[in-house]
């Protein structure tokens, strides 16, 4: 919702909390991680923070190449 409202700082804040929880609770190849990396990348891109956006895009890409099988 914060993304849709244009409140990217708040969106990133909650996405980082989500990421922290996911990294401690789900498998490293869980699709929720991919979605969170993607959403972080998009929010940083909207703020024109391209280095941060690229960082999460690379995490997303790394995830995609590693997660060909999810159980």
Tab-separated table of C-alpha atoms in Angstrom:
chain	number	residue	atom	x	y	z
A	1	UNK	CA	0.000	0.000	0.000
A	2	UNK	CA	2.818	2.427	0.843
A	3	UNK	CA	4.324	1.874	-2.600
A	4	UNK	CA	1.016	2.702	-4.271
A	5	UNK	CA	0.740	5.846	-2.136
A	6	UNK	CA	4.231	6.906	-3.202
A	7	UNK	CA	5.614	6.608	0.338
A	8	UNK	CA	8.700	4.682	-0.732
A	9	UNK	CA	10.596	5.245	2.521
A	10	UNK	CA	7.818	3.584	4.506
A	11	UNK	CA	7.531	0.842	1.871
A	12	UNK	CA	11.268	0.120	2.133
A	13	UNK	CA	11.082	0.154	5.922
A	14	UNK	CA	8.435	-2.552	5.961
A	15	UNK	CA	10.047	-4.533	3.163
A	16	UNK	CA	13.298	-4.630	5.147
A	17	UNK	CA	11.390	-5.931	8.168
A	18	UNK	CA	9.761	-8.527	5.943
A	19	UNK	CA	13.124	-9.542	4.521
A	20	UNK	CA	14.614	-9.952	7.996
A	21	UNK	CA	11.749	-12.211	9.039
A	22	UNK	CA	11.919	-14.253	5.840
A	23	UNK	CA	15.669	-14.751	6.085
A	24	UNK	CA	15.136	-16.199	9.565
A	25	UNK	CA	12.068	-18.316	8.876
A	26	UNK	CA	11.852	-19.607	5.306
A	27	UNK	CA	14.112	-21.707	3.115
A	28	UNK	CA	16.726	-19.804	1.149
A	29	UNK	CA	14.997	-20.786	-2.090
A	30	UNK	CA	11.520	-19.707	-0.965
A	31	UNK	CA	9.629	-17.638	-3.550
A	32	UNK	CA	8.687	-15.013	-0.955
A	33	UNK	CA	12.350	-13.965	-0.821
A	34	UNK	CA	12.367	-13.388	-4.557
A	35	UNK	CA	9.249	-11.231	-4.300
A	36	UNK	CA	10.718	-9.179	-1.447
A	37	UNK	CA	14.008	-8.601	-3.303
A	38	UNK	CA	12.017	-7.530	-6.356
A	39	UNK	CA	9.825	-5.152	-4.351
A	40	UNK	CA	12.848	-3.585	-2.656
A	41	UNK	CA	14.526	-3.100	-6.004
A	42	UNK	CA	11.422	-1.445	-7.422
A	43	UNK	CA	10.989	0.907	-4.452
A	44	UNK	CA	14.634	2.017	-4.597
A	45	UNK	CA	14.334	2.498	-8.353
A	46	UNK	CA	11.330	4.793	-7.833
A	47	UNK	CA	13.501	6.911	-5.507
A	48	UNK	CA	16.221	6.984	-8.157
A	49	UNK	CA	18.551	5.182	-5.749
A	50	UNK	CA	19.925	3.085	-8.531
A	51	UNK	CA	22.841	1.493	-6.668
A	52	UNK	CA	20.470	0.162	-4.022
A	53	UNK	CA	18.010	-0.945	-6.710
A	54	UNK	CA	20.794	-2.783	-8.530
A	55	UNK	CA	21.885	-4.503	-5.307
A	56	UNK	CA	18.443	-6.027	-4.826
A	57	UNK	CA	18.067	-6.815	-8.532
A	58	UNK	CA	21.269	-8.837	-8.276
A	59	UNK	CA	19.943	-10.634	-5.196
A	60	UNK	CA	16.772	-11.399	-7.105
A	61	UNK	CA	18.755	-12.716	-10.070
A	62	UNK	CA	20.962	-14.824	-7.791
A	63	UNK	CA	17.844	-16.207	-6.144
A	64	UNK	CA	16.270	-17.042	-9.501
A	65	UNK	CA	19.293	-19.022	-10.680
A	66	UNK	CA	19.476	-20.962	-7.402
A	67	UNK	CA	15.803	-21.739	-6.933
A	68	UNK	CA	14.984	-23.925	-9.885
A	69	UNK	CA	13.465	-26.424	-7.455
A	70	UNK	CA	11.366	-25.268	-4.540
A	71	UNK	CA	9.763	-27.620	-2.074
